[in-house]
Short mmCIF file of C-alpha atoms and ligand atoms in Angstrom, two decimals:
data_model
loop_
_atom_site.label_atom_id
_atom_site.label_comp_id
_atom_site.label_asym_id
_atom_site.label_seq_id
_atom_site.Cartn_x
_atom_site.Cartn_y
_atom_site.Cartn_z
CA UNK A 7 22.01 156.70 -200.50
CA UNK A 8 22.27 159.42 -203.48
CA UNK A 9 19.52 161.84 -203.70
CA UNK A 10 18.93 164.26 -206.33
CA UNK A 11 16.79 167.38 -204.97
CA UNK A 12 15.36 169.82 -207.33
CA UNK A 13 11.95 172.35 -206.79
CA UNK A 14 10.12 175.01 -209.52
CA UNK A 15 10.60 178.02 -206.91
CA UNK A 16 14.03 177.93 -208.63
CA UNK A 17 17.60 177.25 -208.12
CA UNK A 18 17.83 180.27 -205.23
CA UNK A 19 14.83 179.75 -203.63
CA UNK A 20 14.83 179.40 -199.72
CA UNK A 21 13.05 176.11 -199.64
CA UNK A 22 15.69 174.76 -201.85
CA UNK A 23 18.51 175.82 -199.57
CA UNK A 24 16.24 174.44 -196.67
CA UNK A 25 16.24 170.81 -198.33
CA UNK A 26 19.52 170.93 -199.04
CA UNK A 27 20.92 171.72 -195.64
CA UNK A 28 18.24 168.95 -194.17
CA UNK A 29 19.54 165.98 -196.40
CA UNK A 30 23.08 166.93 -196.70
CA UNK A 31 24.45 164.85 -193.98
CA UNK A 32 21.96 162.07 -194.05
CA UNK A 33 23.13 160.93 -197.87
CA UNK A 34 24.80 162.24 -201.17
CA UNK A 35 23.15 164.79 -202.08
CA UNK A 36 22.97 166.35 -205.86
CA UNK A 37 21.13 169.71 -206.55
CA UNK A 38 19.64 170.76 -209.98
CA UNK A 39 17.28 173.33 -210.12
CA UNK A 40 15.73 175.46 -212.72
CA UNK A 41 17.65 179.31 -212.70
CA UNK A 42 14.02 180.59 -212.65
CA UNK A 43 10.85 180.44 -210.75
CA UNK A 44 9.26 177.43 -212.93
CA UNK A 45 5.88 177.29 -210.20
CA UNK A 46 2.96 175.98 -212.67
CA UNK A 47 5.23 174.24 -215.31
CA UNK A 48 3.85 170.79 -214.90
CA UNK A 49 5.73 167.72 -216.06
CA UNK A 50 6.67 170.04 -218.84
CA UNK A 51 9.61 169.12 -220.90
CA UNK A 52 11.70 171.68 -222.66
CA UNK A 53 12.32 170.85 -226.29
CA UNK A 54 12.74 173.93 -228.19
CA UNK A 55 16.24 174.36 -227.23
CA UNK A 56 19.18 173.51 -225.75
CA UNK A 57 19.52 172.96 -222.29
CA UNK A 58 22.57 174.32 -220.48
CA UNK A 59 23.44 173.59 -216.49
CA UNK A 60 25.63 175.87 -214.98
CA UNK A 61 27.54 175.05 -211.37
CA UNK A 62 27.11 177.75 -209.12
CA UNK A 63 29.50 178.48 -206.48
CA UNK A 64 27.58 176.80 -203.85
CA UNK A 65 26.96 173.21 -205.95
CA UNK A 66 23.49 173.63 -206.97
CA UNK A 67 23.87 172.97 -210.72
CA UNK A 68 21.23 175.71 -212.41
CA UNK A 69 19.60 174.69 -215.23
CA UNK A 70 17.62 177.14 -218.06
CA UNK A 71 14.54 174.51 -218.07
CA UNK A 72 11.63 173.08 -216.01
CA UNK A 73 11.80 170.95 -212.73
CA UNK A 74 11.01 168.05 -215.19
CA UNK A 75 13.76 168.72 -217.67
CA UNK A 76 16.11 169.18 -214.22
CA UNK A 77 15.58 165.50 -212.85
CA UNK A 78 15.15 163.99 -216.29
CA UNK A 79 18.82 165.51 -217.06
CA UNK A 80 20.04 164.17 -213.56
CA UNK A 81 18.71 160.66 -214.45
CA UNK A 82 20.16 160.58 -217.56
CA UNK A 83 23.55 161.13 -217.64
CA UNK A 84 24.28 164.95 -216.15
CA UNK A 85 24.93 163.14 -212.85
CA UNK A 86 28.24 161.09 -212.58
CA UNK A 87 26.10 158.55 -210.49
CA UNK A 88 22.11 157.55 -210.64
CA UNK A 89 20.41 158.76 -207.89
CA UNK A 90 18.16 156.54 -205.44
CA UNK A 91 15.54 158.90 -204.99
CA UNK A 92 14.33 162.37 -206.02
CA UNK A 93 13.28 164.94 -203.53
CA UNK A 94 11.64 168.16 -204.91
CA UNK A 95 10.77 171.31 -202.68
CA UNK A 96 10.22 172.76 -200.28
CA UNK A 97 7.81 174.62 -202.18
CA UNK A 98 6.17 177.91 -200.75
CA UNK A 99 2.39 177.22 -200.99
CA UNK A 100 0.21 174.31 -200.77
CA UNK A 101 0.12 171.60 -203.70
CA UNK A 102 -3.58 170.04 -203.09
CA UNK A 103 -5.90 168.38 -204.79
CA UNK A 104 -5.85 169.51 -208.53
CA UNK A 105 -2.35 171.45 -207.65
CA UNK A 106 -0.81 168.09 -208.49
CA UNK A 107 -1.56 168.38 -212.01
CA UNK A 108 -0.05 172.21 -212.34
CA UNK A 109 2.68 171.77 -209.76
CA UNK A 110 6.49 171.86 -210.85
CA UNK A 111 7.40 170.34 -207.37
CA UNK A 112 5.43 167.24 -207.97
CA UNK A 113 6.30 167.03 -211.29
CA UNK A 114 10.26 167.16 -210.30
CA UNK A 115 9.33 163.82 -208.20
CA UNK A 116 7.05 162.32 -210.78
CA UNK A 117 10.05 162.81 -212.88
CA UNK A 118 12.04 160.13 -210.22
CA UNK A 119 9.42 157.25 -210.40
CA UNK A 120 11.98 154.94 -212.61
CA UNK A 121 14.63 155.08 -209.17
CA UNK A 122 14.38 152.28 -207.08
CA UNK A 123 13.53 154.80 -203.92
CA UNK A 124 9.66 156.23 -203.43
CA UNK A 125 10.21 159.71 -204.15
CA UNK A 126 8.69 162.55 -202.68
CA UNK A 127 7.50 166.39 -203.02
CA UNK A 128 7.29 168.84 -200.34
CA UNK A 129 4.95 172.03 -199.79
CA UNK A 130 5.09 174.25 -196.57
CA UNK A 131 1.61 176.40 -196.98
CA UNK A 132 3.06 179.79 -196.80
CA UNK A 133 4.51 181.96 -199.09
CA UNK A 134 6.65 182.66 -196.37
CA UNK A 135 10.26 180.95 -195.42
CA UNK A 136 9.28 181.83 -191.19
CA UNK A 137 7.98 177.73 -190.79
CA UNK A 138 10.86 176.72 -193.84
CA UNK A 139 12.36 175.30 -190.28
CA UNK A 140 10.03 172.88 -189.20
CA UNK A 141 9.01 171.48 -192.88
CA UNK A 142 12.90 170.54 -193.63
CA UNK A 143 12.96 168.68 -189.96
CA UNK A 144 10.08 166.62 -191.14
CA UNK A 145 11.29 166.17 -194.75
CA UNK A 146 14.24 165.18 -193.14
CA UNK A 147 12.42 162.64 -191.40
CA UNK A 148 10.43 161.08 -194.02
CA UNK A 149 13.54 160.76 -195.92
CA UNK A 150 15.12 158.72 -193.50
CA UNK A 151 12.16 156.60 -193.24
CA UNK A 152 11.89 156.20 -196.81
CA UNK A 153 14.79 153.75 -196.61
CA UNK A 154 12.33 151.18 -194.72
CA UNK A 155 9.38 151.58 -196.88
CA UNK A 156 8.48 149.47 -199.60
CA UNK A 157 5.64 150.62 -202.35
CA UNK A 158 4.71 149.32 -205.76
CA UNK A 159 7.27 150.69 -207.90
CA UNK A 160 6.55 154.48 -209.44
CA UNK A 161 4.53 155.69 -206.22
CA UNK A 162 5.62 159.34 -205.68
CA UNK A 163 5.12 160.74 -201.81
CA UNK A 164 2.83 164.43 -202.05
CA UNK A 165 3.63 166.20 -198.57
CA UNK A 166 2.10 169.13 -197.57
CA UNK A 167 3.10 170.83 -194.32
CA UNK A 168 0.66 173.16 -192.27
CA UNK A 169 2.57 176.99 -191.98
CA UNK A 170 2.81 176.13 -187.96
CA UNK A 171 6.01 175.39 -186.05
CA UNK A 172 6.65 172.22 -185.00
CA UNK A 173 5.07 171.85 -181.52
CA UNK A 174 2.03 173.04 -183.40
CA UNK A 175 1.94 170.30 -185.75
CA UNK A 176 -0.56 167.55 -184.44
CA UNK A 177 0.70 164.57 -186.34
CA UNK A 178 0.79 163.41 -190.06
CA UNK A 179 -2.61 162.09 -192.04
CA UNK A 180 -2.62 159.62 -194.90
CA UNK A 181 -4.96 161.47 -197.93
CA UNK A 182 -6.25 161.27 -200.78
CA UNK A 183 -6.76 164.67 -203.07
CA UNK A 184 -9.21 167.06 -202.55
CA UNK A 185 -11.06 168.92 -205.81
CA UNK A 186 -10.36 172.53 -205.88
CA UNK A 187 -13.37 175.05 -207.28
CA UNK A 188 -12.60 176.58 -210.31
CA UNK A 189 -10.38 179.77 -210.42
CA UNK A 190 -11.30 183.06 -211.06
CA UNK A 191 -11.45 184.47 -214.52
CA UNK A 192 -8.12 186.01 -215.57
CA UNK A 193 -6.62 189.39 -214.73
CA UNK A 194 -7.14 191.78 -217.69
CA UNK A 195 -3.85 194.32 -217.87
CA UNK A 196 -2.70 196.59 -220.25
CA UNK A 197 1.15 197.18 -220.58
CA UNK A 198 1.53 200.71 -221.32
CA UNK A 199 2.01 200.45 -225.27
CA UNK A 200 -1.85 199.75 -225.13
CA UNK A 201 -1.03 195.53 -225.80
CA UNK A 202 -3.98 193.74 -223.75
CA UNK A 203 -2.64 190.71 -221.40
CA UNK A 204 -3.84 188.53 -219.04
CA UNK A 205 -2.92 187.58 -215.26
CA UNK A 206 -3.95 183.68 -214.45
CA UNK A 207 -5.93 184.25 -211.62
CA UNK A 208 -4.95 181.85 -208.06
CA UNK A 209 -6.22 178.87 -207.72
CA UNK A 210 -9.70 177.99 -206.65
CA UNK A 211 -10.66 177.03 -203.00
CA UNK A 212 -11.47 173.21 -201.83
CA UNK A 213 -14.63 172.05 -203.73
CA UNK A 214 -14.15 168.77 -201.66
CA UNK A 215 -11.96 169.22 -198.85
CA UNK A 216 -13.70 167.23 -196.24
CA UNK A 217 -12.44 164.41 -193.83
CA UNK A 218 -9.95 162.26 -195.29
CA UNK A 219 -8.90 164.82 -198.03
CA UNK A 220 -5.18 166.45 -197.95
CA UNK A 221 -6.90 169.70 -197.50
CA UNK A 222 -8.40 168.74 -194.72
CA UNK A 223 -5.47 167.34 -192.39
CA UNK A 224 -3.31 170.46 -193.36
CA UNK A 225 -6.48 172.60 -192.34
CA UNK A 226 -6.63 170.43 -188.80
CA UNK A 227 -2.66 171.09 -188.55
CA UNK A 228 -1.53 167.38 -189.67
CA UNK A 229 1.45 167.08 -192.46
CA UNK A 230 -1.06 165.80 -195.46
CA UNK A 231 1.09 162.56 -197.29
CA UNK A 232 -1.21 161.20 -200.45
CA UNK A 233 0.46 158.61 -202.55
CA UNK A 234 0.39 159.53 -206.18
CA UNK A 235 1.03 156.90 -208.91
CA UNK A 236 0.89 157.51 -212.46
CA UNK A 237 -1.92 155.37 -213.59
CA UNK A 238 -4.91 158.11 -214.08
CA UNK A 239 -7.45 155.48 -215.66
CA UNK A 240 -10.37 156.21 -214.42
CA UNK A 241 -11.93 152.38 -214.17
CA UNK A 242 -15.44 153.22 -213.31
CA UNK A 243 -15.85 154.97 -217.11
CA UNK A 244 -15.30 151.31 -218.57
CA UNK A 245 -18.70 149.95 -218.01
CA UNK A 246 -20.45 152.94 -219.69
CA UNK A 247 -18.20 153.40 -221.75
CA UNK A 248 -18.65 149.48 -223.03
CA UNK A 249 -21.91 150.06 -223.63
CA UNK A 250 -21.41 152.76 -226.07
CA UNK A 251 -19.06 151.67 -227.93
CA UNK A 252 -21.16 149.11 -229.07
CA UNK A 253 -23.21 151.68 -230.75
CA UNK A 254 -20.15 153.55 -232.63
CA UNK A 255 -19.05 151.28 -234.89
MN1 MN B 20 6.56 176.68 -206.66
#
């Protein structure tokens, strides 16, 4: 088993390190991570410039790019040989509901759909390392289970871990995404040459967190797994949608 970890917290991020150490003796492990704090970027590609990886003294290959560019480079040649499976994280703070469409750490895993193995993103919900502990002991153990699961191909795994320790942690919940409220308006700031800017405000709270949601099992103290494919057709639009079209043309 070869596994290719990356995150958007960045190549010395804590959660990285945390991964890293979990996986390390369970399979062949390759590290590329972006050598900055890429949290937001999407399944943004870089394509403005070159991209340049750099081997640090402890492995991790650092990369001046987005979690997307990271994996896509490891699939494609930066990597001696093809990975199975990506794993991206362990992200401080939650990835729910619309997260998934901002997220660098899901987009690092999206990124590893074409690998034969279902790969899969990992959130603790803290901004704090304190529980990094307990979410690498249960990445580790999804991992390993991984190897007897068998999904349509280009399912990605979206984990999200409750900030408890481990005897606090009441099981793990199947989801689906929540809907998060709109965030607040933007920060206004003014750097001190007078030039206006703008802060992007934190996310919004659950619109629809309710039973059966990912924010709801975290918020009960379950590990929140949603499968996430690619396919975002949204199949109930075709019938309306039929109907006028007739009328367009
Ligand atoms: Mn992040």
């Amino acid at each position: 088993m070869r596994i290719l970890i990356s995150n958007d917290d960045g190549v010395t991020a804590p959660g990285l390190a945390a991964l890293h150490a979990a996986l390390a003796d369970y399979a062949e492990c390759a590290v590329i991570a972006p050598e900055q704090d890429k949290s937001g970027a999407g399944s943004s590609l870089t394509l403005d410039r070159p991209l340049h990886p750099q081997r640090l003294a402890n492995g991790f290959i650092s990369l001046n790019g987005t979690p997307t560019d990271c994996v896509h480079l490891g699939l494609n040649g930066l990597l001696e040989q093809t990975p199975d499976m990506v794993v991206s994280g362990i992200n401080l703070g939650a990835n729910l509901g619309d997260d998934v469409l901002y997220s660098g750490t899901v987009a690092a895993a999206l990124e590893g759909r074409f690998l034969g193995g279902t790969s899969l993103a990992f959130s603790l919900l803290s901004r704090q390392p304190d529980n990094l502990p307990c979410a690498a002991y249960i990445a580790r153990r999804l991992v390993e289970a991984q190897a007897r699961l068998s999904l349509p191909a280009r399912t990605v795994l979206n984990v999200n871990i409750p900030n408890l320790p481990l005897d606090h942690i009441r099981g793990i919940r199947l989801t689906r995404l929540g809907h998060r409220a709109r965030a607040a308006a933007p920060t206004k700031v003014v750097n001190p040459r007078g030039k206006e800017g703008y802060w992007i405000a934190v996310a919004g709270d659950a619109e629809d967190g309710g039973p059966g949601t990912d924010f709801h099992a975290v918020m009960q103290g379950y590990v929140s797994i949603t499968p996430l494919q690619l396919d975002r057709t949204f199949s109930d639009a075709f019938e309306p949608l039929q109907g006028w079209l007739e009328g367009v043309l």
